Tab-separated table of C-alpha atoms in Angstrom:
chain	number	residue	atom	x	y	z
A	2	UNK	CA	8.076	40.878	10.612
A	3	UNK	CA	9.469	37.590	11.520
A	4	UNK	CA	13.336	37.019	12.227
A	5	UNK	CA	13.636	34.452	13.797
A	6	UNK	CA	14.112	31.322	11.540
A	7	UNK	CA	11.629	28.797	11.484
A	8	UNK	CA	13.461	25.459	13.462
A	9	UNK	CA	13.175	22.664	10.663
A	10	UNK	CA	13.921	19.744	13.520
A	11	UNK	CA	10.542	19.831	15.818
A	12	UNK	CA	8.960	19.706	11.889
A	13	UNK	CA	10.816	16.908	10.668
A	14	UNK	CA	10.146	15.240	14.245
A	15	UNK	CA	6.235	15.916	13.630
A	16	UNK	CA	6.434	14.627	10.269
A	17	UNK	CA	8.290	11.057	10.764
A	18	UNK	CA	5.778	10.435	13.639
A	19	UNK	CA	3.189	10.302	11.168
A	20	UNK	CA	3.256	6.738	10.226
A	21	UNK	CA	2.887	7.334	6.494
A	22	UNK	CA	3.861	4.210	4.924
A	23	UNK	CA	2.914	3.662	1.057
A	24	UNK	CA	-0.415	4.545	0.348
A	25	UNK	CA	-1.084	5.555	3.732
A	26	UNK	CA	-1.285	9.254	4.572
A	27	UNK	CA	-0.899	8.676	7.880
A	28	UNK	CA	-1.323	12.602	9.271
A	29	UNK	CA	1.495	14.143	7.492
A	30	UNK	CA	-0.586	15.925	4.701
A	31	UNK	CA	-2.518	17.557	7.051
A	32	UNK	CA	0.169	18.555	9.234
A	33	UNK	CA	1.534	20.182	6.452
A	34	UNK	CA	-1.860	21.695	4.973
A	35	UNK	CA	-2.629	22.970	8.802
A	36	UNK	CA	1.172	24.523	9.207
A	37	UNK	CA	0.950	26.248	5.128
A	38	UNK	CA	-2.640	27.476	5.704
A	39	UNK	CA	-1.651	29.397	8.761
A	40	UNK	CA	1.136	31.146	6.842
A	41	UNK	CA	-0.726	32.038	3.914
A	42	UNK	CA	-0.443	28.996	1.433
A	43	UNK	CA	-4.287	28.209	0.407
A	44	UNK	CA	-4.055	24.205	0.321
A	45	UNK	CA	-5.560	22.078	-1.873
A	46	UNK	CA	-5.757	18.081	-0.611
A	47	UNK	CA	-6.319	16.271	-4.053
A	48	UNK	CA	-7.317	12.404	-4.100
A	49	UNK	CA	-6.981	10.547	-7.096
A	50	UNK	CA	-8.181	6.945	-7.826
A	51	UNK	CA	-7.642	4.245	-10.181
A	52	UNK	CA	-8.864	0.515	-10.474
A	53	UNK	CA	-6.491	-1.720	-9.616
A	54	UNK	CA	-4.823	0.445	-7.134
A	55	UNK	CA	-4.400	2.198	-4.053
A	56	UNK	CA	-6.261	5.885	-3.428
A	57	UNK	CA	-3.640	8.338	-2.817
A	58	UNK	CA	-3.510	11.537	-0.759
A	59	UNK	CA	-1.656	14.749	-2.315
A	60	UNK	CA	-1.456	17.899	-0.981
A	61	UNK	CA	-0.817	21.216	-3.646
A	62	UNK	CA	-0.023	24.913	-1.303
A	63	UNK	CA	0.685	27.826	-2.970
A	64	UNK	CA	1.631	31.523	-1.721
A	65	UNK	CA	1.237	34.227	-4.172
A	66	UNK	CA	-0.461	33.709	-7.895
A	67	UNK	CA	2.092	35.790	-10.109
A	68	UNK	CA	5.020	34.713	-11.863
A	69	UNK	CA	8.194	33.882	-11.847
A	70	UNK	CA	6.379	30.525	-9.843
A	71	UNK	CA	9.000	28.570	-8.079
A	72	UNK	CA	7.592	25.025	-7.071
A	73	UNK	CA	8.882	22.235	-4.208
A	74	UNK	CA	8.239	19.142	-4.950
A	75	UNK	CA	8.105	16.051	-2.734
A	76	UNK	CA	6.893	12.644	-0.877
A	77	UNK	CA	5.607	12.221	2.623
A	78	UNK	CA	5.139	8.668	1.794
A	79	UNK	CA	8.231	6.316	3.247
A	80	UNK	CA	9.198	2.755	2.656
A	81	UNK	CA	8.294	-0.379	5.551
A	82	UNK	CA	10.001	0.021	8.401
A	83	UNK	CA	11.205	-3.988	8.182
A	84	UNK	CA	12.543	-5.411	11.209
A	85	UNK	CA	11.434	-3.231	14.147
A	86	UNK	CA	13.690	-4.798	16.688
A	87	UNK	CA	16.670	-4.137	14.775
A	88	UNK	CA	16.200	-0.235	14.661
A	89	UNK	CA	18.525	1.373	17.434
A	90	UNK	CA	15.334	3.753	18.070
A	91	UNK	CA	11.390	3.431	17.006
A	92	UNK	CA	11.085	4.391	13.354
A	93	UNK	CA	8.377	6.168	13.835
A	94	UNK	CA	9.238	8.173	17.132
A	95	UNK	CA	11.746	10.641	15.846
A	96	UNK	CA	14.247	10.009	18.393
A	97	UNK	CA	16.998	12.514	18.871
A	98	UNK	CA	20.626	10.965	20.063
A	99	UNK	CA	24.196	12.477	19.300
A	100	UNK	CA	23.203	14.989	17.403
A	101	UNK	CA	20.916	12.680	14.815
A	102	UNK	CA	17.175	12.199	14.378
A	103	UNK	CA	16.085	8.912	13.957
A	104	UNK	CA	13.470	7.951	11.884
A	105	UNK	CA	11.780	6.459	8.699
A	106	UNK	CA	11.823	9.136	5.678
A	107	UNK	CA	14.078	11.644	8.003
A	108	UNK	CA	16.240	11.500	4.297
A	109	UNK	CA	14.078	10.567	2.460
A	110	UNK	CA	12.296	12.638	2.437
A	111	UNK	CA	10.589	14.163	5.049
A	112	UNK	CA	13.868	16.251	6.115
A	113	UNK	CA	14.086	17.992	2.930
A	114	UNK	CA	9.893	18.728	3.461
A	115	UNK	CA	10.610	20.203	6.516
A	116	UNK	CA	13.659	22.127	5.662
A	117	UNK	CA	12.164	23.796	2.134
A	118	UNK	CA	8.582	24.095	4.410
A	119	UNK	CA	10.507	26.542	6.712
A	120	UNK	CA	12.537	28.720	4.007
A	121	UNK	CA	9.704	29.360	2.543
A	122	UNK	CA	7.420	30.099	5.648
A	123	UNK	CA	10.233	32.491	7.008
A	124	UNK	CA	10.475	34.240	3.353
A	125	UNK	CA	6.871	34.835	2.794
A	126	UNK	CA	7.091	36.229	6.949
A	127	UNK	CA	9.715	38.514	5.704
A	128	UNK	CA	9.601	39.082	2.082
A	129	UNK	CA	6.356	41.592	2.318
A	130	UNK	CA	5.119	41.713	-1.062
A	131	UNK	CA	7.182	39.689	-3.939
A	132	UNK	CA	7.160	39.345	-7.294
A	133	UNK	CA	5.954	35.930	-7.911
A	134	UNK	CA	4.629	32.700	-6.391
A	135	UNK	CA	5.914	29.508	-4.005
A	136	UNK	CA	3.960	26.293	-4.255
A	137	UNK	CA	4.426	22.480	-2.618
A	138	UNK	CA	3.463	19.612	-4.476
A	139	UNK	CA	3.114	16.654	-2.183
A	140	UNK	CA	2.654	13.427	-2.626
A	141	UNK	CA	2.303	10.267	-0.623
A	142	UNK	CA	2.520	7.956	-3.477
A	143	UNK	CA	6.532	8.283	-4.157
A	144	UNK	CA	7.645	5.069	-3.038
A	145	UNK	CA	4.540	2.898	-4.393
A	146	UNK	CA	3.316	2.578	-7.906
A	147	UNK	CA	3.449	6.380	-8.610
A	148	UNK	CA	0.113	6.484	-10.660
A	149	UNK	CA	-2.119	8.690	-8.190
A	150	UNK	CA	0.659	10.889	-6.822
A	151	UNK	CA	2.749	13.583	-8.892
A	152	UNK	CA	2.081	12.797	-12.346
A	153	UNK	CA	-1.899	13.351	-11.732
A	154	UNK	CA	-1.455	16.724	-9.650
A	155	UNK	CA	0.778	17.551	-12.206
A	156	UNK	CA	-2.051	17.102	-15.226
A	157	UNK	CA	-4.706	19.073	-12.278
A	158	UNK	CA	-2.211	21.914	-11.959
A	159	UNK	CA	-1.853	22.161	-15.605
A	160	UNK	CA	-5.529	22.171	-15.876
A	161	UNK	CA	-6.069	24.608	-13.193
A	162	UNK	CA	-3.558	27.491	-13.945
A	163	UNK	CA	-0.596	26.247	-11.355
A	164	UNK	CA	2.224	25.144	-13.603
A	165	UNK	CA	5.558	26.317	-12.199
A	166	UNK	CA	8.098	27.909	-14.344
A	167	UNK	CA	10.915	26.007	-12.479
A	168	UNK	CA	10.964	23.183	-10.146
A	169	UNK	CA	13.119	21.536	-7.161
A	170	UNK	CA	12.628	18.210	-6.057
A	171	UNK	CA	13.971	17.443	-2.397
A	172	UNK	CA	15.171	13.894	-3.276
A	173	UNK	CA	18.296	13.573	-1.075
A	174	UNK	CA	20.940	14.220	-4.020
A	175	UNK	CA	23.945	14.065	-2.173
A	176	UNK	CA	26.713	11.838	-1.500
A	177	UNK	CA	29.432	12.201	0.574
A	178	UNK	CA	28.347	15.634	2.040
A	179	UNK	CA	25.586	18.242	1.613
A	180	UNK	CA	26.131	20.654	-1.076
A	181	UNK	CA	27.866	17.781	-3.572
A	182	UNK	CA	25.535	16.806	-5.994
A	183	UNK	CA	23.046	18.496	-7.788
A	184	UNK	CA	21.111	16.093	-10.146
A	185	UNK	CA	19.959	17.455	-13.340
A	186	UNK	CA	18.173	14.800	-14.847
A	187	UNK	CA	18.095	10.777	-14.762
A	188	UNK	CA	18.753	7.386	-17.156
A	189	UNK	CA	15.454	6.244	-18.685
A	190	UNK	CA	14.651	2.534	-17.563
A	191	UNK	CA	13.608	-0.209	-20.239
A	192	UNK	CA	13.309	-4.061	-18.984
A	193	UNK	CA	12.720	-6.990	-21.447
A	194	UNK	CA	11.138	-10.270	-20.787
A	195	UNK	CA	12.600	-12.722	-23.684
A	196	UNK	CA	11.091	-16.142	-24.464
A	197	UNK	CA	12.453	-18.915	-26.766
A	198	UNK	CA	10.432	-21.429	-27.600
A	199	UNK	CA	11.755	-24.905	-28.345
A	200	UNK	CA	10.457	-28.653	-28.002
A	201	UNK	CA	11.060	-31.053	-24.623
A	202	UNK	CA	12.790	-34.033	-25.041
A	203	UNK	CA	15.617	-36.754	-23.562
A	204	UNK	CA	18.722	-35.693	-22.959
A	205	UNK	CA	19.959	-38.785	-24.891
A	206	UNK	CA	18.506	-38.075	-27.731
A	207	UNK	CA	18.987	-34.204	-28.234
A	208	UNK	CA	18.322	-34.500	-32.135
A	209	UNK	CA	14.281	-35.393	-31.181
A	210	UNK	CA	13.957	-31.842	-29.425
A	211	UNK	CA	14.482	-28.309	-29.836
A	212	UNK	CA	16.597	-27.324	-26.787
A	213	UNK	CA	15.662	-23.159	-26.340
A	214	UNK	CA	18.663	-22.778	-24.514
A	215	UNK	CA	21.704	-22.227	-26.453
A	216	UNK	CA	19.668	-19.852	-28.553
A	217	UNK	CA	19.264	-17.379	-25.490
A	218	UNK	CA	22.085	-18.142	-23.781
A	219	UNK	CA	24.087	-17.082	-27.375
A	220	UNK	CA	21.073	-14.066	-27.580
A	221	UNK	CA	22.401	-13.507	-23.682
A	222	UNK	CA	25.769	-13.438	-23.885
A	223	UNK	CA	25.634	-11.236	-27.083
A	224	UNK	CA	24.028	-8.255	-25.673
A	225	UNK	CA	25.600	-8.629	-22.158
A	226	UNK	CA	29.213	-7.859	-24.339
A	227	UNK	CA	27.722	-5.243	-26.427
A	228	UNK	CA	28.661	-1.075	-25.723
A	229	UNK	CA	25.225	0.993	-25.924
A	230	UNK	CA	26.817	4.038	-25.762
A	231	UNK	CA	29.907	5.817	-24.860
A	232	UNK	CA	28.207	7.847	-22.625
A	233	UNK	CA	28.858	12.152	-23.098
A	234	UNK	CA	29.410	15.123	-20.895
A	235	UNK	CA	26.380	14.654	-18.627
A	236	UNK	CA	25.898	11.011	-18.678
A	237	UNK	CA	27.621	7.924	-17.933
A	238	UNK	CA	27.769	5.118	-20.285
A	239	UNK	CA	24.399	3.565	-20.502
A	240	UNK	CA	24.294	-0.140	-19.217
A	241	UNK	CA	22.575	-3.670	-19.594
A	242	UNK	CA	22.075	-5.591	-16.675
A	243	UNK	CA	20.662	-9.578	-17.037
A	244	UNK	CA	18.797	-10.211	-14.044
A	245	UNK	CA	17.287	-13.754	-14.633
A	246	UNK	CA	17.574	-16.881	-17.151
A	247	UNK	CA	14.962	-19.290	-15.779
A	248	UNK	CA	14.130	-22.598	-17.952
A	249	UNK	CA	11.541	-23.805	-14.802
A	250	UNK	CA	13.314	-27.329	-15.536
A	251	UNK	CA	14.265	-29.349	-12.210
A	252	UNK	CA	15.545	-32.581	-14.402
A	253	UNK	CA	18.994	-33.253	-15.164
A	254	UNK	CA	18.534	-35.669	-17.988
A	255	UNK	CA	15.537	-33.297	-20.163
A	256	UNK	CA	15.617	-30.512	-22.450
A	257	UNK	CA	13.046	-28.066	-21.558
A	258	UNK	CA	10.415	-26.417	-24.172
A	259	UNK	CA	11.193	-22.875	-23.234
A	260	UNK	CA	13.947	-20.781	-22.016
A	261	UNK	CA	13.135	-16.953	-20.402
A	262	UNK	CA	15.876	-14.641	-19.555
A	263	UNK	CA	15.172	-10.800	-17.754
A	264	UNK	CA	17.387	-7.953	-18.352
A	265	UNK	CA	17.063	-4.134	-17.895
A	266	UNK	CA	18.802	-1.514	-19.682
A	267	UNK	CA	19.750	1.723	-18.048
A	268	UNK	CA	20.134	4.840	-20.904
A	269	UNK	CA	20.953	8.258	-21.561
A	270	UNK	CA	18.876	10.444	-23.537
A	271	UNK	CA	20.717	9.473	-26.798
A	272	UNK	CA	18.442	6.244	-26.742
A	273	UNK	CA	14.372	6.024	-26.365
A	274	UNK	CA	12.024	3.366	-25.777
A	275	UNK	CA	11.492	3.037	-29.663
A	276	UNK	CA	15.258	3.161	-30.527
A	277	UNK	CA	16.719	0.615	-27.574
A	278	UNK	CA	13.619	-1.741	-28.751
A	279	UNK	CA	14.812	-1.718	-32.340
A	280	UNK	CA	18.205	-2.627	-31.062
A	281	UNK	CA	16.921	-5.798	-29.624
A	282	UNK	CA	14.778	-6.450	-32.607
A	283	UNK	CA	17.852	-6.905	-34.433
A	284	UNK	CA	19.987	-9.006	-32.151
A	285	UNK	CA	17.302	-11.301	-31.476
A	286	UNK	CA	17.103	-11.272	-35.351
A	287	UNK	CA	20.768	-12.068	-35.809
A	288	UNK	CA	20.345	-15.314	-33.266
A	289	UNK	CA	17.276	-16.491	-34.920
A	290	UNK	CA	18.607	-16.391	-37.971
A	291	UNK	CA	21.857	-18.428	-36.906
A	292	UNK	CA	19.942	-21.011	-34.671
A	293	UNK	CA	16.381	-20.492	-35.145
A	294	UNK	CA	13.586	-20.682	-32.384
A	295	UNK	CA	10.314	-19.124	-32.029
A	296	UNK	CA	11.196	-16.125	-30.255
A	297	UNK	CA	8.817	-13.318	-28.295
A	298	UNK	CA	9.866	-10.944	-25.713
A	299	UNK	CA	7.828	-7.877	-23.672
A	300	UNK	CA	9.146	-4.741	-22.988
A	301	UNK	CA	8.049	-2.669	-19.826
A	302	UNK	CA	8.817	1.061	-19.710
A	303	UNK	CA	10.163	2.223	-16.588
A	304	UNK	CA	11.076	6.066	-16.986
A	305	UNK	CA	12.176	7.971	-19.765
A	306	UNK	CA	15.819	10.161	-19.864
A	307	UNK	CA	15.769	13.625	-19.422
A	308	UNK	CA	17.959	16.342	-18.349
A	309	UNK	CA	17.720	19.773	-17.766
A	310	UNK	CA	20.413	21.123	-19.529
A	311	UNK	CA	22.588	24.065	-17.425
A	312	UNK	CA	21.778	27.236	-17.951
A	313	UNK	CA	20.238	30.388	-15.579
A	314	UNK	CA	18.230	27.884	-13.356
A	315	UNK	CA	20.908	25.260	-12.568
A	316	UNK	CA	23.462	28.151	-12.331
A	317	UNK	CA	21.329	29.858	-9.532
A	318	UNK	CA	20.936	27.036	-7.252
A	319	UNK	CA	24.211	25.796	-8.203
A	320	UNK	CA	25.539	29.226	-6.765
A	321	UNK	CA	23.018	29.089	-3.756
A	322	UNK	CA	24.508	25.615	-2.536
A	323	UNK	CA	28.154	26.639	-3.119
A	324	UNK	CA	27.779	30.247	-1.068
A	325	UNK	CA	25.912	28.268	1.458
A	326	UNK	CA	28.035	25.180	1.928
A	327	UNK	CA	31.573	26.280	0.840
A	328	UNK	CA	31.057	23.256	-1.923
A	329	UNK	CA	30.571	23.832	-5.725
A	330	UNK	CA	28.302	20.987	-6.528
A	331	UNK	CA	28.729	18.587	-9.157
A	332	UNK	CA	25.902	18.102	-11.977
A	333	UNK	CA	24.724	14.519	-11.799
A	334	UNK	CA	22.441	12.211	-13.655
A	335	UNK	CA	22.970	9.042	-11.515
A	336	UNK	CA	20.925	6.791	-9.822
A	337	UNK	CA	17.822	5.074	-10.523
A	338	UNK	CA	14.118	7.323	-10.814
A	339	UNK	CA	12.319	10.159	-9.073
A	340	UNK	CA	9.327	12.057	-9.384
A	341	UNK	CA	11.234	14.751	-11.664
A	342	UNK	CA	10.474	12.114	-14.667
A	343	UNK	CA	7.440	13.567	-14.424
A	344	UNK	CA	7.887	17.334	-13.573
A	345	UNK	CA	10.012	17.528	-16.949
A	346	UNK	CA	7.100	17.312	-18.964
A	347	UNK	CA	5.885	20.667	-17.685
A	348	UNK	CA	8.960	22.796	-16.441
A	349	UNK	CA	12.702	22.555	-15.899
A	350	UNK	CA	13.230	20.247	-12.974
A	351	UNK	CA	16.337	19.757	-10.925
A	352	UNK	CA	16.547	17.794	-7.353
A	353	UNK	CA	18.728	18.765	-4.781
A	354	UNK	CA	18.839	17.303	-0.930
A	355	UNK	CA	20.322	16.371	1.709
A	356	UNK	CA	22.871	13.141	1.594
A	357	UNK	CA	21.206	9.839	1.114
A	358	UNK	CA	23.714	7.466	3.012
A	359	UNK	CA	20.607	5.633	5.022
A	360	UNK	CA	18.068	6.132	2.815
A	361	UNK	CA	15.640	2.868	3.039
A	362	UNK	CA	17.844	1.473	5.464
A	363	UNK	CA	17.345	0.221	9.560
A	364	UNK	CA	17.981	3.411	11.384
A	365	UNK	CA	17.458	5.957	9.065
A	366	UNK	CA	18.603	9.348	10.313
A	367	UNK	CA	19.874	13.186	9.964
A	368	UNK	CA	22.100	15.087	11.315
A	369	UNK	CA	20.750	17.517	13.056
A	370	UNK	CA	23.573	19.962	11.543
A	371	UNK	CA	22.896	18.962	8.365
A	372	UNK	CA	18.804	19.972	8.682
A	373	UNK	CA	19.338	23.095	9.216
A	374	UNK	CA	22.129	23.391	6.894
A	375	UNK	CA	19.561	22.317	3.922
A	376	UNK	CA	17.162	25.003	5.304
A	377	UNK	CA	19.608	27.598	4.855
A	378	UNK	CA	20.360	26.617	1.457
A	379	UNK	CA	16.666	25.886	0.135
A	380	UNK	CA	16.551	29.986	1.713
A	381	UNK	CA	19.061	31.427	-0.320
A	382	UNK	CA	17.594	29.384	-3.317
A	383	UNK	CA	14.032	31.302	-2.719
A	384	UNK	CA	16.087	34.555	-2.020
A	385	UNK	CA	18.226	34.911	-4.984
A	386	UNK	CA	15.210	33.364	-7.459
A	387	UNK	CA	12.809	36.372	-6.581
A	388	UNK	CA	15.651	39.060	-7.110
A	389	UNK	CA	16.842	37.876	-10.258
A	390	UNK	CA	15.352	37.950	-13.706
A	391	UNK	CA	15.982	34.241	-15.187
């Protein structure tokens, strides 16, 4: 029987010195696969192709084949490194200095890998026989176009008898301190491309052309002052952001044939794709109708809204973190995407990690403290889920 806990820093140090940059695998999967398969996970490394687009590694473990099935799910894939000379320490060495290690992905996420890999190696070393199952879904496809990553292993586990009846995604969730924010689902993301159509001319003689750009600056400025939403208990107000207005004209005195503008609208799950495109429908009606114009636009689906609404699951790890930390966390929904738009199509999916104050940035690091402090928490989740009934 094993008692001593598994250290979570010489794994997060072997993991960021696998240069892993999007698509590249770079050695982490199979440091992983080799560390599960020696404690009893039986590893799967799935590849998955499409034209047009990189290969991409995954890795699925799983201990145990009963239920209740309690999956992990993360990314050993990290953004560039950018500027080497302006990181304090190599990205990719793992440096450790006042009490930090320094590295790409040590938040995100490679630190919450490590920390949920050890709670669950030390609980199936001292567990003996338990009801139920742990499994790892891995990707290295996170931070790139996230076609060959999650979403595919998802559609093999399905196919292969491995969905999970609950799922925690290591994103780094919180803000200020660990054991803040647990985030229970995300805004959907919808971006338009809008194109009026008009006819060049002089600037002198504004009555021989059909200037396209005081019909979308009025479309603009109408839907940049409208309210989506009030927002409701679980979600902020939903927002519209314009992003470009572009009429690819570099003379003063002519009126250009076409005017393009870019916004993206942020939304709760009050709205869908269907609904926030019928709203634009009729506000680009409304303008036409006032000033004319031959009007098209394109609409590009970023990620749907979901949340996983509080109940026996959120209350356990929501209990976990706050006996562990001292901190009752907050239920979130904010920030951009994750991988848990995809989990929610097969099981309730929450994310909980450690903070993300240098995420993506030059020196990315973790507290040392703070490592093992996720460890212990991601333990008494796995503890307290396979001794109660949900």
């Amino acid at each position: 029987m094993k008692n001593t806990p598994t250290d979570p820093v010489p794994l997060l140090q072997d993991l960021i010195r696998c240069k892993s940059v999007t698509p590249a695998e770079g050695g982490a999967l199979t440091y992983l696969e080799n560390m599960l398969s020696t404690h009893g996970f039986t590893c799967q490394r799935l590849i998955f192709r499409q034209e047009g687009t990189p290969d991409v590694e995954n890795l699925f473990a799983r201990f145990g084949t009963g239920a209740p099935h309690l999956c992990f799910a993360g990314h050993t894939d990290v953004v560039p490194e950018g500027l080497v000379d302006k990181w304090t320490y190599a990205p990719f060495a793992a440096d450790i200095a006042d009490g930090f290690i320094y590295g790409r992905g040590a938040c995100d996420m490679k630190g919450s890998v490590a920390a949920f890999a050890g709670a669950a190696i030390d609980f199936v070393a001292t567990a003996g026989k338990f009801k139920g199952s742990i499994s790892f879904l891995i990707t290295g496809d996170e931070e790139g176009p996230a076609i060959n990553g999650t979403v595919k292993v998802l559609h093999w586990m399905r196919d292969n008898g491995h969905i999970p009846d609950h799922c925690i995604v290591g994103e780094p969730s919180c803000v200020d301190t660990l054991g803040d924010t647990i985030k229970i689902g995300r805004r959907g993301s919808l971006s338009f491309v809008v194109t009026v159509e008009g006819k060049q001319g002089h600037a002198a003689y504004p009555h021989k052309a059909d200037n396209p750009v005081p019909k979308l600056a009025r479309f603009i400025d109408r839907i940049a002052s409208s309210k989506l939403d009030d927002g409701n208990d679980h979600f902020d107000p939903s927002t519209l952001a314009v992003t470009s207005f572009d009429v690819g004209n570099p003379a003063g005195n002519v009126i250009p044939s076409r005017a393009q503008a870019k916004f993206n609208i942020r939304f709760s799950p009050e709205h869908s794709f269907a609904s926030l495109r019928a709203w634009v429908d009729e506000r680009i009606a409304d303008v036409k109708g006032e000033l004319g114009g031959q009007w098209s636009y394109t609409a590009i689906e970023g990620a749907d809204a979901f949340i996983t609404e509080p109940g026996p699951f959120v209350g356990l790890v929501q209990d976990a973190v706050e006996r562990e930390t001292g901190i009752l966390p907050k239920l979130s929904t904010s920030g951009g995407t994750s991988d848990a738009r995809f989990v929610k199509d097969f099981c309730p999916v929450l994310e909980f990690g450690p903070t993300n104050a240098t995420i993506h940035q030059t020196d990315e690091r973790m507290s040392i403290e703070e490592l093992r402090a996720t460890q212990a928490v991601y333990a008494r989740i796995i503890a307290d889920y396979f001794s109660t009934a949900l």
